[in-house]
PDB file of C-alpha atoms in Angstrom:
ATOM      1  CA  MET A   1     -11.480   4.958   4.375  1.00 49.00           C
ATOM      2  CA  GLY A   2     -14.406   5.302   6.649  1.00 60.00           C
ATOM      3  CA  GLN A   3     -12.253   6.061   9.634  1.00 67.00           C
ATOM      4  CA  VAL A   4     -13.238   8.135  12.561  1.00 68.00           C
ATOM      5  CA  SER A   5     -10.913  10.128  14.725  1.00 66.00           C
ATOM      6  CA  SER A   6     -11.724  10.035  18.385  1.00 63.00           C
ATOM      7  CA  SER A   7     -11.334  12.995  20.660  1.00 64.00           C
ATOM      8  CA  PRO A   8     -11.004  12.690  24.433  1.00 61.00           C
ATOM      9  CA  ASP A   9     -14.709  13.422  24.810  1.00 66.00           C
ATOM     10  CA  THR A  10     -16.211  10.656  22.740  1.00 68.00           C
ATOM     11  CA  VAL A  11     -17.002   7.247  24.075  1.00 74.00           C
ATOM     12  CA  VAL A  12     -15.432   4.540  21.977  1.00 75.00           C
ATOM     13  CA  PRO A  13     -16.965   1.109  22.085  1.00 77.00           C
ATOM     14  CA  ASP A  14     -14.403  -1.639  22.143  1.00 75.00           C
ATOM     15  CA  TYR A  15     -14.819  -3.527  18.895  1.00 74.00           C
ATOM     16  CA  ARG A  16     -12.881  -6.510  20.111  1.00 74.00           C
ATOM     17  CA  LYS A  17     -15.422  -7.419  22.707  1.00 74.00           C
ATOM     18  CA  ASP A  18     -19.049  -8.217  22.196  1.00 71.00           C
ATOM     19  CA  GLN A  19     -21.513  -5.539  22.955  1.00 72.00           C
ATOM     20  CA  SER A  20     -21.934  -4.830  26.612  1.00 75.00           C
ATOM     21  CA  ASN A  21     -25.524  -3.684  26.444  1.00 78.00           C
ATOM     22  CA  ASP A  22     -28.590  -5.819  26.267  1.00 79.00           C
ATOM     23  CA  PRO A  23     -29.400  -6.399  22.605  1.00 80.00           C
ATOM     24  CA  MET A  24     -33.116  -5.920  23.215  1.00 81.00           C
ATOM     25  CA  ILE A  25     -32.953  -2.329  24.470  1.00 82.00           C
ATOM     26  CA  GLY A  26     -34.979  -0.133  22.181  1.00 79.00           C
ATOM     27  CA  PHE A  27     -36.797  -3.013  20.513  1.00 82.00           C
ATOM     28  CA  PRO A  28     -40.143  -3.439  22.235  1.00 80.00           C
ATOM     29  CA  ASN A  29     -41.113  -6.357  20.018  1.00 80.00           C
ATOM     30  CA  GLY A  30     -37.752  -8.069  20.072  1.00 81.00           C
ATOM     31  CA  ARG A  31     -35.373  -8.650  17.205  1.00 85.00           C
ATOM     32  CA  LYS A  32     -35.061 -11.267  14.550  1.00 86.00           C
ATOM     33  CA  GLU A  33     -32.282 -13.732  14.996  1.00 87.00           C
ATOM     34  CA  ARG A  34     -29.641 -14.347  12.396  1.00 88.00           C
ATOM     35  CA  VAL A  35     -29.933 -17.851  11.107  1.00 88.00           C
ATOM     36  CA  ALA A  36     -26.878 -19.738   9.960  1.00 88.00           C
ATOM     37  CA  PRO A  37     -27.628 -20.772   6.379  1.00 90.00           C
ATOM     38  CA  LEU A  38     -25.826 -24.136   6.355  1.00 90.00           C
ATOM     39  CA  THR A  39     -25.096 -26.777   8.923  1.00 90.00           C
ATOM     40  CA  GLN A  40     -21.555 -27.466   9.950  1.00 89.00           C
ATOM     41  CA  ASP A  41     -21.462 -30.749   8.072  1.00 90.00           C
ATOM     42  CA  GLN A  42     -22.592 -29.067   4.896  1.00 90.00           C
ATOM     43  CA  MET A  43     -19.888 -26.440   5.308  1.00 90.00           C
ATOM     44  CA  ASP A  44     -17.286 -29.125   5.815  1.00 90.00           C
ATOM     45  CA  ASN A  45     -18.420 -31.031   2.738  1.00 91.00           C
ATOM     46  CA  ALA A  46     -18.169 -27.905   0.639  1.00 90.00           C
ATOM     47  CA  LEU A  47     -14.643 -27.233   1.965  1.00 91.00           C
ATOM     48  CA  VAL A  48     -15.382 -23.664   2.889  1.00 91.00           C
ATOM     49  CA  PRO A  49     -12.373 -21.845   4.341  1.00 91.00           C
ATOM     50  CA  LEU A  50     -12.638 -20.594   7.903  1.00 89.00           C
ATOM     51  CA  MET A  51     -12.736 -16.975   6.861  1.00 89.00           C
ATOM     52  CA  TYR A  52     -15.900 -17.374   4.816  1.00 91.00           C
ATOM     53  CA  ARG A  53     -17.955 -19.389   7.295  1.00 90.00           C
ATOM     54  CA  ASP A  54     -20.144 -16.478   8.253  1.00 90.00           C
ATOM     55  CA  TYR A  55     -23.814 -15.844   7.680  1.00 92.00           C
ATOM     56  CA  CYS A  56     -23.354 -15.673   3.894  1.00 91.00           C
ATOM     57  CA  VAL A  57     -21.961 -19.153   3.224  1.00 93.00           C
ATOM     58  CA  ASP A  58     -24.878 -20.325   1.102  1.00 93.00           C
ATOM     59  CA  LYS A  59     -24.140 -17.646  -1.477  1.00 94.00           C
ATOM     60  CA  TYR A  60     -20.455 -18.443  -1.262  1.00 94.00           C
ATOM     61  CA  VAL A  61     -21.094 -22.123  -1.950  1.00 94.00           C
ATOM     62  CA  ALA A  62     -23.375 -21.262  -4.873  1.00 93.00           C
ATOM     63  CA  LEU A  63     -20.639 -19.063  -6.304  1.00 93.00           C
ATOM     64  CA  GLN A  64     -18.016 -21.761  -5.950  1.00 92.00           C
ATOM     65  CA  SER A  65     -20.173 -24.368  -7.663  1.00 92.00           C
ATOM     66  CA  CYS A  66     -20.805 -21.952 -10.517  1.00 91.00           C
ATOM     67  CA  LEU A  67     -17.112 -21.125 -10.846  1.00 90.00           C
ATOM     68  CA  SER A  68     -16.195 -24.762 -11.005  1.00 90.00           C
ATOM     69  CA  LYS A  69     -18.484 -25.199 -13.991  1.00 88.00           C
ATOM     70  CA  GLN A  70     -17.590 -22.163 -16.066  1.00 82.00           C
ATOM     71  CA  SER A  71     -15.092 -22.513 -18.883  1.00 79.00           C
ATOM     72  CA  PHE A  72     -11.873 -20.629 -19.133  1.00 80.00           C
ATOM     73  CA  PHE A  73     -13.092 -18.006 -21.516  1.00 83.00           C
ATOM     74  CA  ASN A  74     -16.493 -16.914 -20.395  1.00 84.00           C
ATOM     75  CA  THR A  75     -15.495 -15.059 -17.290  1.00 83.00           C
ATOM     76  CA  TRP A  76     -18.905 -13.407 -17.002  1.00 87.00           C
ATOM     77  CA  ALA A  77     -20.858 -16.576 -16.318  1.00 88.00           C
ATOM     78  CA  CYS A  78     -20.964 -16.156 -12.541  1.00 90.00           C
ATOM     79  CA  ASN A  79     -21.495 -12.424 -12.293  1.00 93.00           C
ATOM     80  CA  ALA A  80     -24.913 -12.850 -10.712  1.00 93.00           C
ATOM     81  CA  GLN A  81     -23.539 -15.062  -7.957  1.00 93.00           C
ATOM     82  CA  TRP A  82     -20.732 -12.612  -7.307  1.00 94.00           C
ATOM     83  CA  HIS A  83     -23.285  -9.845  -7.083  1.00 96.00           C
ATOM     84  CA  HIS A  84     -25.412 -11.723  -4.559  1.00 95.00           C
ATOM     85  CA  LEU A  85     -22.403 -12.547  -2.439  1.00 95.00           C
ATOM     86  CA  GLU A  86     -21.147  -8.987  -2.496  1.00 96.00           C
ATOM     87  CA  ASP A  87     -24.595  -7.711  -1.542  1.00 96.00           C
ATOM     88  CA  CYS A  88     -24.647 -10.059   1.408  1.00 94.00           C
ATOM     89  CA  HIS A  89     -21.222  -8.928   2.551  1.00 95.00           C
ATOM     90  CA  LYS A  90     -22.209  -5.300   2.247  1.00 95.00           C
ATOM     91  CA  ALA A  91     -25.333  -5.857   4.281  1.00 94.00           C
ATOM     92  CA  ASP A  92     -23.210  -7.551   6.907  1.00 93.00           C
ATOM     93  CA  ALA A  93     -20.844  -4.586   6.992  1.00 93.00           C
ATOM     94  CA  ILE A  94     -23.750  -2.170   7.325  1.00 93.00           C
ATOM     95  CA  LEU A  95     -25.058  -4.222  10.198  1.00 92.00           C
ATOM     96  CA  ARG A  96     -21.690  -3.993  11.902  1.00 90.00           C
ATOM     97  CA  HIS A  97     -21.713  -0.228  11.470  1.00 91.00           C
ATOM     98  CA  LYS A  98     -25.194  -0.077  12.930  1.00 91.00           C
ATOM     99  CA  GLU A  99     -24.186  -2.192  15.872  1.00 89.00           C
ATOM    100  CA  HIS A 100     -21.260   0.087  16.558  1.00 88.00           C
ATOM    101  CA  GLU A 101     -23.402   3.196  16.383  1.00 89.00           C
ATOM    102  CA  ARG A 102     -26.014   1.665  18.644  1.00 89.00           C
ATOM    103  CA  GLU A 103     -23.367   0.682  21.139  1.00 87.00           C
ATOM    104  CA  ARG A 104     -21.870   4.145  21.062  1.00 87.00           C
ATOM    105  CA  ARG A 105     -25.199   5.847  21.629  1.00 88.00           C
ATOM    106  CA  LEU A 106     -26.081   3.575  24.513  1.00 88.00           C
ATOM    107  CA  LEU A 107     -22.767   4.285  26.165  1.00 86.00           C
ATOM    108  CA  GLU A 108     -23.265   8.020  25.716  1.00 87.00           C
ATOM    109  CA  ARG A 109     -26.695   7.669  27.239  1.00 88.00           C
ATOM    110  CA  LYS A 110     -25.225   5.855  30.195  1.00 87.00           C
ATOM    111  CA  ARG A 111     -22.683   8.607  30.600  1.00 87.00           C
ATOM    112  CA  ARG A 112     -25.348  11.286  30.497  1.00 89.00           C
ATOM    113  CA  ILE A 113     -27.438   9.447  33.066  1.00 90.00           C
ATOM    114  CA  GLN A 114     -24.466   9.123  35.352  1.00 89.00           C
ATOM    115  CA  ALA A 115     -23.519  12.760  34.944  1.00 88.00           C
ATOM    116  CA  LYS A 116     -27.023  13.793  35.789  1.00 89.00           C
ATOM    117  CA  ALA A 117     -27.074  11.515  38.807  1.00 89.00           C
ATOM    118  CA  ASN A 118     -23.757  12.921  39.991  1.00 87.00           C
ATOM    119  CA  SER A 119     -24.865  16.509  39.534  1.00 85.00           C
ATOM    120  CA  SER A 120     -28.145  15.868  41.338  1.00 82.00           C
ATOM    121  CA  VAL A 121     -26.237  14.297  44.208  1.00 80.00           C
ATOM    122  CA  GLU A 122     -24.009  17.350  44.430  1.00 76.00           C
ATOM    123  CA  ALA A 123     -26.990  19.663  44.276  1.00 71.00           C
ATOM    124  CA  ILE A 124     -28.366  17.993  47.339  1.00 65.00           C
TER     125      ILE A 124
ATOM    126  CA  PRO B   1      38.699  -0.315 -30.851  1.00 61.00           C
ATOM    127  CA  ARG B   2      42.019  -1.856 -31.573  1.00 65.00           C
ATOM    128  CA  LYS B   3      44.435  -2.964 -28.939  1.00 68.00           C
ATOM    129  CA  TYR B   4      46.248  -0.627 -26.572  1.00 70.00           C
ATOM    130  CA  PRO B   5      48.700   1.539 -28.546  1.00 68.00           C
ATOM    131  CA  THR B   6      52.301   0.968 -27.599  1.00 72.00           C
ATOM    132  CA  THR B   7      54.291   2.596 -30.374  1.00 75.00           C
ATOM    133  CA  PRO B   8      54.027   6.271 -31.365  1.00 74.00           C
ATOM    134  CA  GLU B   9      52.796   5.358 -34.854  1.00 77.00           C
ATOM    135  CA  GLU B  10      49.923   3.479 -33.307  1.00 75.00           C
ATOM    136  CA  ARG B  11      49.127   6.473 -31.116  1.00 76.00           C
ATOM    137  CA  ILE B  12      49.018   8.800 -34.116  1.00 78.00           C
ATOM    138  CA  ALA B  13      46.801   6.412 -36.028  1.00 76.00           C
ATOM    139  CA  ALA B  14      44.446   5.976 -33.080  1.00 73.00           C
ATOM    140  CA  ALA B  15      44.207   9.733 -32.480  1.00 75.00           C
ATOM    141  CA  LYS B  16      43.398  10.261 -36.137  1.00 76.00           C
ATOM    142  CA  LYS B  17      40.732   7.588 -36.008  1.00 76.00           C
ATOM    143  CA  TYR B  18      38.964   9.264 -33.108  1.00 74.00           C
ATOM    144  CA  GLY B  19      39.386  12.754 -34.455  1.00 74.00           C
ATOM    145  CA  LEU B  20      41.499  14.047 -31.595  1.00 74.00           C
ATOM    146  CA  HIS B  21      44.667  16.081 -31.649  1.00 76.00           C
ATOM    147  CA  ILE B  22      47.688  13.935 -30.885  1.00 75.00           C
ATOM    148  CA  ASP B  23      48.456  15.939 -27.755  1.00 75.00           C
ATOM    149  CA  ASP B  24      44.867  15.578 -26.544  1.00 72.00           C
ATOM    150  CA  TYR B  25      44.773  11.881 -27.119  1.00 74.00           C
ATOM    151  CA  LYS B  26      45.233   9.833 -23.961  1.00 74.00           C
ATOM    152  CA  PRO B  27      44.161   6.205 -24.025  1.00 72.00           C
ATOM    153  CA  ILE B  28      42.401   4.658 -21.077  1.00 72.00           C
ATOM    154  CA  ALA B  29      44.983   3.084 -18.765  1.00 69.00           C
ATOM    155  CA  ASP B  30      45.641  -0.557 -19.557  1.00 68.00           C
ATOM    156  CA  GLU B  31      44.536  -2.059 -16.208  1.00 72.00           C
ATOM    157  CA  GLY B  32      42.313  -4.855 -17.342  1.00 69.00           C
ATOM    158  CA  PHE B  33      39.433  -2.610 -18.370  1.00 69.00           C
ATOM    159  CA  GLY B  34      39.634  -3.936 -21.895  1.00 66.00           C
ATOM    160  CA  ALA B  35      39.028  -0.652 -23.682  1.00 67.00           C
ATOM    161  CA  GLY B  36      41.953  -0.963 -26.035  1.00 69.00           C
ATOM    162  CA  ASP B  37      42.847   2.369 -27.551  1.00 72.00           C
ATOM    163  CA  TYR B  38      39.662   4.211 -26.722  1.00 73.00           C
ATOM    164  CA  PRO B  39      40.408   7.728 -25.514  1.00 72.00           C
ATOM    165  CA  ASP B  40      39.909   8.793 -21.943  1.00 72.00           C
ATOM    166  CA  LEU B  41      37.579  11.761 -22.224  1.00 72.00           C
ATOM    167  CA  GLU B  42      36.318  13.745 -19.309  1.00 70.00           C
ATOM    168  CA  PRO B  43      32.900  12.611 -18.023  1.00 67.00           C
ATOM    169  CA  LYS B  44      30.977  15.769 -18.744  1.00 68.00           C
ATOM    170  CA  SER B  45      27.302  15.571 -19.489  1.00 61.00           C
ATOM    171  CA  PHE B  46      25.694  17.214 -22.434  1.00 64.00           C
ATOM    172  CA  ALA B  47      23.593  19.401 -20.185  1.00 60.00           C
ATOM    173  CA  ALA B  48      26.815  20.926 -18.853  1.00 66.00           C
ATOM    174  CA  ARG B  49      27.857  22.172 -22.257  1.00 74.00           C
ATOM    175  CA  ASP B  50      27.300  25.672 -23.530  1.00 75.00           C
ATOM    176  CA  PRO B  51      23.688  25.962 -24.699  1.00 75.00           C
ATOM    177  CA  TYR B  52      24.357  28.956 -26.952  1.00 80.00           C
ATOM    178  CA  TYR B  53      27.095  27.468 -29.107  1.00 79.00           C
ATOM    179  CA  GLU B  54      26.062  26.275 -32.561  1.00 80.00           C
ATOM    180  CA  TRP B  55      26.338  22.538 -32.179  1.00 76.00           C
ATOM    181  CA  ASP B  56      25.677  20.245 -35.100  1.00 78.00           C
ATOM    182  CA  TYR B  57      23.166  18.338 -33.034  1.00 75.00           C
ATOM    183  CA  PRO B  58      21.725  20.912 -30.673  1.00 72.00           C
ATOM    184  CA  TYR B  59      19.482  18.467 -28.896  1.00 72.00           C
ATOM    185  CA  VAL B  60      22.384  16.447 -27.549  1.00 72.00           C
ATOM    186  CA  ARG B  61      24.919  19.297 -27.778  1.00 73.00           C
ATOM    187  CA  ARG B  62      27.472  17.451 -29.826  1.00 74.00           C
ATOM    188  CA  ASN B  63      29.260  17.904 -33.130  1.00 74.00           C
ATOM    189  CA  TYR B  64      29.579  15.455 -35.986  1.00 75.00           C
ATOM    190  CA  ASN B  65      32.210  12.762 -35.434  1.00 72.00           C
ATOM    191  CA  GLU B  66      33.052  14.010 -32.030  1.00 73.00           C
ATOM    192  CA  ALA B  67      34.427  11.287 -29.794  1.00 73.00           C
ATOM    193  CA  ARG B  68      32.106  10.251 -26.991  1.00 73.00           C
ATOM    194  CA  ASN B  69      33.095   8.998 -23.579  1.00 74.00           C
ATOM    195  CA  ALA B  70      33.066   5.222 -23.195  1.00 72.00           C
ATOM    196  CA  GLU B  71      30.601   5.500 -20.299  1.00 73.00           C
ATOM    197  CA  GLU B  72      28.481   8.154 -21.876  1.00 73.00           C
ATOM    198  CA  GLU B  73      25.233   6.423 -21.002  1.00 75.00           C
ATOM    199  CA  TYR B  74      25.605   7.392 -17.364  1.00 75.00           C
ATOM    200  CA  PHE B  75      25.555  11.097 -18.046  1.00 74.00           C
ATOM    201  CA  LYS B  76      23.449  11.590 -21.136  1.00 72.00           C
ATOM    202  CA  GLY B  77      21.144  14.521 -20.837  1.00 68.00           C
ATOM    203  CA  HIS B  78      19.960  15.135 -17.289  1.00 70.00           C
ATOM    204  CA  ARG B  79      21.531  12.075 -15.724  1.00 74.00           C
ATOM    205  CA  TYR B  80      24.330  11.832 -13.212  1.00 73.00           C
ATOM    206  CA  ASP B  81      27.019  14.425 -13.691  1.00 71.00           C
ATOM    207  CA  GLU B  82      29.948  15.431 -11.520  1.00 72.00           C
ATOM    208  CA  SER B  83      31.495  18.103 -13.673  1.00 69.00           C
ATOM    209  CA  GLN B  84      29.805  21.054 -11.993  1.00 72.00           C
ATOM    210  CA  LYS B  85      29.708  22.174  -8.432  1.00 77.00           C
ATOM    211  CA  PRO B  86      26.449  21.289  -6.617  1.00 80.00           C
ATOM    212  CA  VAL B  87      24.311  24.060  -5.192  1.00 86.00           C
ATOM    213  CA  ILE B  88      24.778  22.839  -1.623  1.00 88.00           C
ATOM    214  CA  SER B  89      27.549  20.510  -0.628  1.00 89.00           C
ATOM    215  CA  LEU B  90      27.059  16.803  -0.156  1.00 90.00           C
ATOM    216  CA  ASN B  91      27.356  16.991   3.599  1.00 94.00           C
ATOM    217  CA  GLN B  92      24.687  19.625   3.733  1.00 94.00           C
ATOM    218  CA  GLN B  93      22.417  17.498   1.582  1.00 93.00           C
ATOM    219  CA  PHE B  94      22.709  14.556   3.922  1.00 96.00           C
ATOM    220  CA  PHE B  95      22.181  16.786   6.915  1.00 96.00           C
ATOM    221  CA  VAL B  96      18.958  18.185   5.519  1.00 96.00           C
ATOM    222  CA  LEU B  97      17.605  14.759   4.619  1.00 97.00           C
ATOM    223  CA  PHE B  98      18.314  13.061   7.913  1.00 97.00           C
ATOM    224  CA  SER B  99      17.235  16.031   9.997  1.00 97.00           C
ATOM    225  CA  PHE B 100      13.875  16.025   8.284  1.00 97.00           C
ATOM    226  CA  ILE B 101      13.413  12.313   8.866  1.00 97.00           C
ATOM    227  CA  ALA B 102      14.514  12.602  12.493  1.00 97.00           C
ATOM    228  CA  ILE B 103      12.233  15.526  13.289  1.00 97.00           C
ATOM    229  CA  VAL B 104       9.171  13.940  11.739  1.00 95.00           C
ATOM    230  CA  SER B 105       9.751  10.596  13.430  1.00 95.00           C
ATOM    231  CA  LEU B 106      10.305  12.204  16.820  1.00 95.00           C
ATOM    232  CA  LEU B 107       7.104  14.161  16.485  1.00 92.00           C
ATOM    233  CA  ARG B 108       5.160  11.065  15.544  1.00 89.00           C
ATOM    234  CA  ILE B 109       6.589   9.043  18.413  1.00 90.00           C
ATOM    235  CA  TYR B 110       6.362  11.517  21.252  1.00 92.00           C
ATOM    236  CA  LEU B 111       3.410  13.727  20.454  1.00 89.00           C
ATOM    237  CA  PRO B 112       0.028  12.185  21.281  1.00 79.00           C
ATOM    238  CA  VAL B 113      -2.411  11.771  18.449  1.00 78.00           C
ATOM    239  CA  ASN B 114      -6.058  10.885  18.895  1.00 74.00           C
ATOM    240  CA  PRO B 115      -6.469   7.341  17.693  1.00 72.00           C
ATOM    241  CA  THR B 116      -8.444   6.685  14.536  1.00 77.00           C
ATOM    242  CA  TYR B 117     -10.553   3.642  14.120  1.00 79.00           C
ATOM    243  CA  THR B 118     -13.092   2.214  11.766  1.00 83.00           C
ATOM    244  CA  PRO B 119     -16.511   2.401  13.401  1.00 84.00           C
ATOM    245  CA  MET B 120     -17.530  -1.248  13.128  1.00 85.00           C
ATOM    246  CA  MET B 121     -18.059  -3.936  15.676  1.00 85.00           C
ATOM    247  CA  ALA B 122     -16.422  -7.324  15.319  1.00 85.00           C
ATOM    248  CA  LYS B 123     -17.535  -9.633  12.546  1.00 87.00           C
ATOM    249  CA  GLN B 124     -20.228 -12.044  13.610  1.00 88.00           C
ATOM    250  CA  TYR B 125     -19.739 -15.727  12.938  1.00 89.00           C
ATOM    251  CA  PRO B 126     -22.326 -18.463  13.551  1.00 88.00           C
ATOM    252  CA  TYR B 127     -22.075 -21.558  15.723  1.00 86.00           C
ATOM    253  CA  GLY B 128     -20.699 -19.925  18.809  1.00 83.00           C
ATOM    254  CA  ASN B 129     -18.150 -17.835  16.918  1.00 83.00           C
ATOM    255  CA  LEU B 130     -17.034 -20.992  15.078  1.00 85.00           C
ATOM    256  CA  HIS B 131     -16.078 -22.666  18.304  1.00 85.00           C
ATOM    257  CA  LEU B 132     -15.675 -26.184  16.940  1.00 84.00           C
ATOM    258  CA  GLU B 133     -14.026 -25.143  13.695  1.00 82.00           C
ATOM    259  CA  ARG B 134     -11.325 -23.280  15.599  1.00 83.00           C
ATOM    260  CA  GLY B 135     -10.514 -26.375  17.594  1.00 81.00           C
ATOM    261  CA  GLY B 136     -12.557 -25.665  20.686  1.00 76.00           C
ATOM    262  CA  ASP B 137     -13.731 -28.080  23.316  1.00 82.00           C
ATOM    263  CA  PRO B 138     -16.793 -29.973  22.040  1.00 80.00           C
ATOM    264  CA  ASN B 139     -18.203 -30.247  25.531  1.00 84.00           C
ATOM    265  CA  ASN B 140     -18.829 -26.598  26.208  1.00 82.00           C
ATOM    266  CA  VAL B 141     -19.888 -24.896  23.015  1.00 83.00           C
ATOM    267  CA  PRO B 142     -21.120 -21.394  23.873  1.00 83.00           C
ATOM    268  CA  THR B 143     -24.479 -20.325  22.584  1.00 84.00           C
ATOM    269  CA  ILE B 144     -24.102 -16.855  21.166  1.00 84.00           C
ATOM    270  CA  LYS B 145     -27.059 -15.213  19.517  1.00 84.00           C
ATOM    271  CA  HIS B 146     -26.744 -12.647  16.786  1.00 86.00           C
ATOM    272  CA  TYR B 147     -29.571 -10.399  15.762  1.00 86.00           C
ATOM    273  CA  THR B 148     -30.534  -8.341  12.807  1.00 87.00           C
ATOM    274  CA  PHE B 149     -32.120  -4.923  13.085  1.00 86.00           C
ATOM    275  CA  GLU B 150     -35.559  -6.001  12.047  1.00 85.00           C
ATOM    276  CA  PRO B 151     -38.244  -6.298  14.677  1.00 82.00           C
ATOM    277  CA  ALA B 152     -39.502  -9.793  15.325  1.00 76.00           C
ATOM    278  CA  GLU B 153     -43.063 -10.118  14.135  1.00 69.00           C
TER     279      GLU B 153
END
């Protein structure tokens, strides 16, 4: 599912580490920062599990408060909140894909620059 | 079934009850199995019987009032049956199975395969990658900035 097979030629960015390149390359006007939606005290009061304390916690907390109010039978009462939360998660996943692709292209660029530098040195 | 037949009169009566000839009738050995006078028929499945004979019940290949084996459930139809010779012997079957497993596992272990991976970077969490929530030192909380892909206006 969405997996990529690497060959010996491709440059694979290491997903376990943070990106090695400057985040502002390619953005002449800078980038918007991601703002954490809740403070840490608010997250603690809402008893949010560690896994869900990402940049979508406000939608998660709204969903939980809605679920606590719905009755046993109307299972469709919180569909809108589910939808908003899922949209947020999907956007987050797309951002991770974009980050990976950006990282990969910058590494390829570095490799090309180095190859060119090496070949020019040999030419001399 | 009644109890294990001991006298010849009981044997004749039991054979008549099950519809077998008195010479064919052989009760299951009285070794604590508890079958009484039930006959010991050979465990042959219905699929092994002649398909062209005019059985009374052709679907199960049996005649009316024919005595059934006590453990017939194990070899009804296409189930387990030992009455016929297998196509390849049991040893050969095991050899084929384990050789296949061995060859495939050796190939997977010793031949290099290009690694596959999902092309995503690590998930981004706020507050210094949740430094305090994971039990980190409150004195040096790292400031990590995450960005979206929209240009700052």
